mmCIF file with all atom_site columns, C-alpha atoms in Angstrom:
data_model
loop_
_atom_site.group_PDB
_atom_site.id
_atom_site.type_symbol
_atom_site.label_atom_id
_atom_site.label_alt_id
_atom_site.label_comp_id
_atom_site.label_asym_id
_atom_site.label_entity_id
_atom_site.label_seq_id
_atom_site.pdbx_PDB_ins_code
_atom_site.Cartn_x
_atom_site.Cartn_y
_atom_site.Cartn_z
_atom_site.occupancy
_atom_site.B_iso_or_equiv
_atom_site.pdbx_formal_charge
_atom_site.auth_seq_id
_atom_site.auth_comp_id
_atom_site.auth_asym_id
_atom_site.auth_atom_id
_atom_site.pdbx_PDB_model_num
ATOM 1  C CA . ASP A 1 1  ? 8.296   -8.176  -12.397 1.00 0.00 ? 1022 ASP A CA 1
ATOM 2  C CA . THR A 1 2  ? 6.267   -11.341 -12.984 1.00 0.00 ? 1023 THR A CA 1
ATOM 3  C CA . ALA A 1 3  ? 7.951   -13.022 -9.994  1.00 0.00 ? 1024 ALA A CA 1
ATOM 4  C CA . ASN A 1 4  ? 6.831   -10.189 -7.673  1.00 0.00 ? 1025 ASN A CA 1
ATOM 5  C CA . PRO A 1 5  ? 3.762   -8.459  -9.170  1.00 0.00 ? 1026 PRO A CA 1
ATOM 6  C CA . ILE A 1 6  ? 3.246   -6.094  -6.211  1.00 0.00 ? 1027 ILE A CA 1
ATOM 7  C CA . LEU A 1 7  ? 6.346   -4.076  -7.165  1.00 0.00 ? 1028 LEU A CA 1
ATOM 8  C CA . GLY A 1 8  ? 5.556   -0.655  -8.574  1.00 0.00 ? 1029 GLY A CA 1
ATOM 9  C CA . GLU A 1 9  ? 3.332   2.317   -7.785  1.00 0.00 ? 1030 GLU A CA 1
ATOM 10 C CA . TRP A 1 10 ? -0.301  1.987   -6.703  1.00 0.00 ? 1031 TRP A CA 1
ATOM 11 C CA . VAL A 1 11 ? -2.779  4.835   -6.151  1.00 0.00 ? 1032 VAL A CA 1
ATOM 12 C CA . ALA A 1 12 ? -6.147  5.208   -4.412  1.00 0.00 ? 1033 ALA A CA 1
ATOM 13 C CA . ASN A 1 13 ? -8.362  8.003   -3.140  1.00 0.00 ? 1034 ASN A CA 1
ATOM 14 C CA . ARG A 1 14 ? -8.573  8.277   0.673   1.00 0.00 ? 1035 ARG A CA 1
ATOM 15 C CA . GLU A 1 15 ? -10.714 10.339  3.011   1.00 0.00 ? 1036 GLU A CA 1
ATOM 16 C CA . ILE A 1 16 ? -8.556  11.691  5.816   1.00 0.00 ? 1037 ILE A CA 1
ATOM 17 C CA . GLU A 1 17 ? -10.087 14.024  8.390   1.00 0.00 ? 1038 GLU A CA 1
ATOM 18 C CA . GLY A 1 18 ? -12.969 14.766  6.032   1.00 0.00 ? 1039 GLY A CA 1
ATOM 19 C CA . ARG A 1 19 ? -10.758 15.567  3.026   1.00 0.00 ? 1040 ARG A CA 1
ATOM 20 C CA . GLN A 1 20 ? -10.361 13.489  -0.135  1.00 0.00 ? 1041 GLN A CA 1
ATOM 21 C CA . MET A 1 21 ? -6.760  12.960  -1.204  1.00 0.00 ? 1042 MET A CA 1
ATOM 22 C CA . ASP A 1 22 ? -4.655  10.610  -3.320  1.00 0.00 ? 1043 ASP A CA 1
ATOM 23 C CA . ALA A 1 23 ? -2.580  7.999   -1.525  1.00 0.00 ? 1044 ALA A CA 1
ATOM 24 C CA . HIS A 1 24 ? 0.363   6.476   -3.391  1.00 0.00 ? 1045 HIS A CA 1
ATOM 25 C CA . TYR A 1 25 ? 2.142   3.290   -2.287  1.00 0.00 ? 1046 TYR A CA 1
ATOM 26 C CA . LEU A 1 26 ? 5.471   2.509   -3.928  1.00 0.00 ? 1047 LEU A CA 1
ATOM 27 C CA . PHE A 1 27 ? 6.735   -1.059  -3.447  1.00 0.00 ? 1048 PHE A CA 1
ATOM 28 C CA . TYR A 1 28 ? 10.398  -1.675  -4.267  1.00 0.00 ? 1049 TYR A CA 1
ATOM 29 C CA . PRO A 1 29 ? 12.583  -4.795  -4.390  1.00 0.00 ? 1050 PRO A CA 1
ATOM 30 C CA . ALA A 1 30 ? 14.157  -5.899  -1.089  1.00 0.00 ? 1051 ALA A CA 1
ATOM 31 C CA . GLY A 1 31 ? 10.923  -5.145  0.792   1.00 0.00 ? 1052 GLY A CA 1
ATOM 32 C CA . LYS A 1 32 ? 11.107  -1.349  0.822   1.00 0.00 ? 1053 LYS A CA 1
ATOM 33 C CA . ALA A 1 33 ? 7.861   0.640   0.697   1.00 0.00 ? 1054 ALA A CA 1
ATOM 34 C CA . VAL A 1 34 ? 6.939   4.333   0.605   1.00 0.00 ? 1055 VAL A CA 1
ATOM 35 C CA . LEU A 1 35 ? 3.527   5.851   1.361   1.00 0.00 ? 1056 LEU A CA 1
ATOM 36 C CA . LEU A 1 36 ? 2.927   9.279   -0.152  1.00 0.00 ? 1057 LEU A CA 1
ATOM 37 C CA . LEU A 1 37 ? 0.038   11.445  1.032   1.00 0.00 ? 1058 LEU A CA 1
ATOM 38 C CA . PRO A 1 38 ? -0.190  15.212  0.550   1.00 0.00 ? 1059 PRO A CA 1
ATOM 39 C CA . PHE A 1 39 ? 2.084   16.729  3.203   1.00 0.00 ? 1060 PHE A CA 1
ATOM 40 C CA . LEU A 1 40 ? 3.153   13.277  4.472   1.00 0.00 ? 1061 LEU A CA 1
ATOM 41 C CA . ILE A 1 41 ? 5.800   10.813  3.296   1.00 0.00 ? 1062 ILE A CA 1
ATOM 42 C CA . GLN A 1 42 ? 6.426   7.609   5.258   1.00 0.00 ? 1063 GLN A CA 1
ATOM 43 C CA . LYS A 1 43 ? 9.141   5.098   4.471   1.00 0.00 ? 1064 LYS A CA 1
ATOM 44 C CA . GLY A 1 44 ? 8.636   1.560   5.665   1.00 0.00 ? 1065 GLY A CA 1
ATOM 45 C CA . HIS A 1 45 ? 9.057   -2.115  4.887   1.00 0.00 ? 1066 HIS A CA 1
ATOM 46 C CA . PHE A 1 46 ? 6.863   -4.894  3.591   1.00 0.00 ? 1067 PHE A CA 1
ATOM 47 C CA . THR A 1 47 ? 7.128   -8.660  3.488   1.00 0.00 ? 1068 THR A CA 1
ATOM 48 C CA . ILE A 1 48 ? 5.097   -11.148 1.514   1.00 0.00 ? 1069 ILE A CA 1
ATOM 49 C CA . GLN A 1 49 ? 4.560   -14.801 2.340   1.00 0.00 ? 1070 GLN A CA 1
ATOM 50 C CA . GLY A 1 50 ? 2.185   -16.515 -0.048  1.00 0.00 ? 1071 GLY A CA 1
ATOM 51 C CA . THR A 1 51 ? -0.912  -14.307 -0.176  1.00 0.00 ? 1072 THR A CA 1
ATOM 52 C CA . THR A 1 52 ? -0.183  -12.469 3.097   1.00 0.00 ? 1073 THR A CA 1
ATOM 53 C CA . MET A 1 53 ? 1.452   -9.046  3.202   1.00 0.00 ? 1074 MET A CA 1
ATOM 54 C CA . ARG A 1 54 ? 2.813   -7.320  6.295   1.00 0.00 ? 1075 ARG A CA 1
ATOM 55 C CA . LEU A 1 55 ? 3.353   -3.553  6.012   1.00 0.00 ? 1076 LEU A CA 1
ATOM 56 C CA . GLU A 1 56 ? 5.297   -1.611  8.639   1.00 0.00 ? 1077 GLU A CA 1
ATOM 57 C CA . LEU A 1 57 ? 5.195   2.210   8.622   1.00 0.00 ? 1078 LEU A CA 1
ATOM 58 C CA . PRO A 1 58 ? 6.367   4.623   11.345  1.00 0.00 ? 1079 PRO A CA 1
ATOM 59 C CA . ASN A 1 59 ? 3.965   5.615   14.150  1.00 0.00 ? 1080 ASN A CA 1
ATOM 60 C CA . VAL A 1 60 ? 1.211   3.137   13.221  1.00 0.00 ? 1081 VAL A CA 1
ATOM 61 C CA . PRO A 1 61 ? 0.719   -0.498  14.177  1.00 0.00 ? 1082 PRO A CA 1
ATOM 62 C CA . PRO A 1 62 ? 1.846   -2.954  11.475  1.00 0.00 ? 1083 PRO A CA 1
ATOM 63 C CA . THR A 1 63 ? -0.845  -4.057  9.040   1.00 0.00 ? 1084 THR A CA 1
ATOM 64 C CA . GLU A 1 64 ? -0.954  -7.709  8.096   1.00 0.00 ? 1085 GLU A CA 1
ATOM 65 C CA . GLY A 1 65 ? -3.442  -9.569  5.969   1.00 0.00 ? 1086 GLY A CA 1
ATOM 66 C CA . ARG A 1 66 ? -4.258  -11.154 2.680   1.00 0.00 ? 1087 ARG A CA 1
ATOM 67 C CA . PHE A 1 67 ? -3.618  -9.274  -0.518  1.00 0.00 ? 1088 PHE A CA 1
ATOM 68 C CA . ARG A 1 68 ? -4.768  -9.921  -4.044  1.00 0.00 ? 1089 ARG A CA 1
ATOM 69 C CA . ILE A 1 69 ? -3.850  -8.531  -7.446  1.00 0.00 ? 1090 ILE A CA 1
ATOM 70 C CA . GLU A 1 70 ? -6.461  -8.829  -10.164 1.00 0.00 ? 1091 GLU A CA 1
ATOM 71 C CA . SER A 1 71 ? -5.778  -7.115  -13.458 1.00 0.00 ? 1092 SER A CA 1
ATOM 72 C CA . ASP A 1 72 ? -4.388  -3.741  -12.341 1.00 0.00 ? 1093 ASP A CA 1
ATOM 73 C CA . VAL A 1 73 ? -6.085  -3.617  -8.914  1.00 0.00 ? 1094 VAL A CA 1
ATOM 74 C CA . LEU A 1 74 ? -4.307  -4.369  -5.622  1.00 0.00 ? 1095 LEU A CA 1
ATOM 75 C CA . THR A 1 75 ? -6.605  -5.234  -2.697  1.00 0.00 ? 1096 THR A CA 1
ATOM 76 C CA . THR A 1 76 ? -5.090  -5.198  0.813   1.00 0.00 ? 1097 THR A CA 1
ATOM 77 C CA . ALA A 1 77 ? -6.298  -5.426  4.394   1.00 0.00 ? 1098 ALA A CA 1
ATOM 78 C CA . ASN A 1 78 ? -6.450  -2.150  6.322   1.00 0.00 ? 1099 ASN A CA 1
ATOM 79 C CA . PRO A 1 79 ? -5.995  -1.487  10.055  1.00 0.00 ? 1100 PRO A CA 1
ATOM 80 C CA . SER A 1 80 ? -9.739  -1.005  10.659  1.00 0.00 ? 1101 SER A CA 1
ATOM 81 C CA . GLY A 1 81 ? -10.489 -4.534  9.415   1.00 0.00 ? 1102 GLY A CA 1
ATOM 82 C CA . GLY A 1 82 ? -11.736 -3.551  5.975   1.00 0.00 ? 1103 GLY A CA 1
ATOM 83 C CA . VAL A 1 83 ? -9.978  -3.591  2.635   1.00 0.00 ? 1104 VAL A CA 1
ATOM 84 C CA . ASP A 1 84 ? -8.238  -0.961  0.541   1.00 0.00 ? 1105 ASP A CA 1
ATOM 85 C CA . ARG A 1 85 ? -8.110  -1.011  -3.245  1.00 0.00 ? 1106 ARG A CA 1
ATOM 86 C CA . PHE A 1 86 ? -5.322  0.566   -5.256  1.00 0.00 ? 1107 PHE A CA 1
ATOM 87 C CA . ALA A 1 87 ? -5.003  0.924   -9.021  1.00 0.00 ? 1108 ALA A CA 1
ATOM 88 C CA . ARG A 1 88 ? -1.643  0.332   -10.662 1.00 0.00 ? 1109 ARG A CA 1
ATOM 89 C CA . TYR A 1 89 ? -0.257  3.770   -11.547 1.00 0.00 ? 1110 TYR A CA 1
#
């Protein structure tokens, strides 16, 4: 969707408790989002205003910050103050 380029599935490798695993974000129309990690699925919501995205998932504080899409790479803010990079799947 050229009007909303964040829609779709994005994947990145994450280290969680010393283990490497794939993290998949799925962004749908109407602001719905799903995070898929091995043994964990979280459904949430996202909003976008300009270049700022707010992501709300259960049991974690909301994440809000600038996002950027260049080619097939999505860069977002993460809760620890750094950035996460996801490749379009």
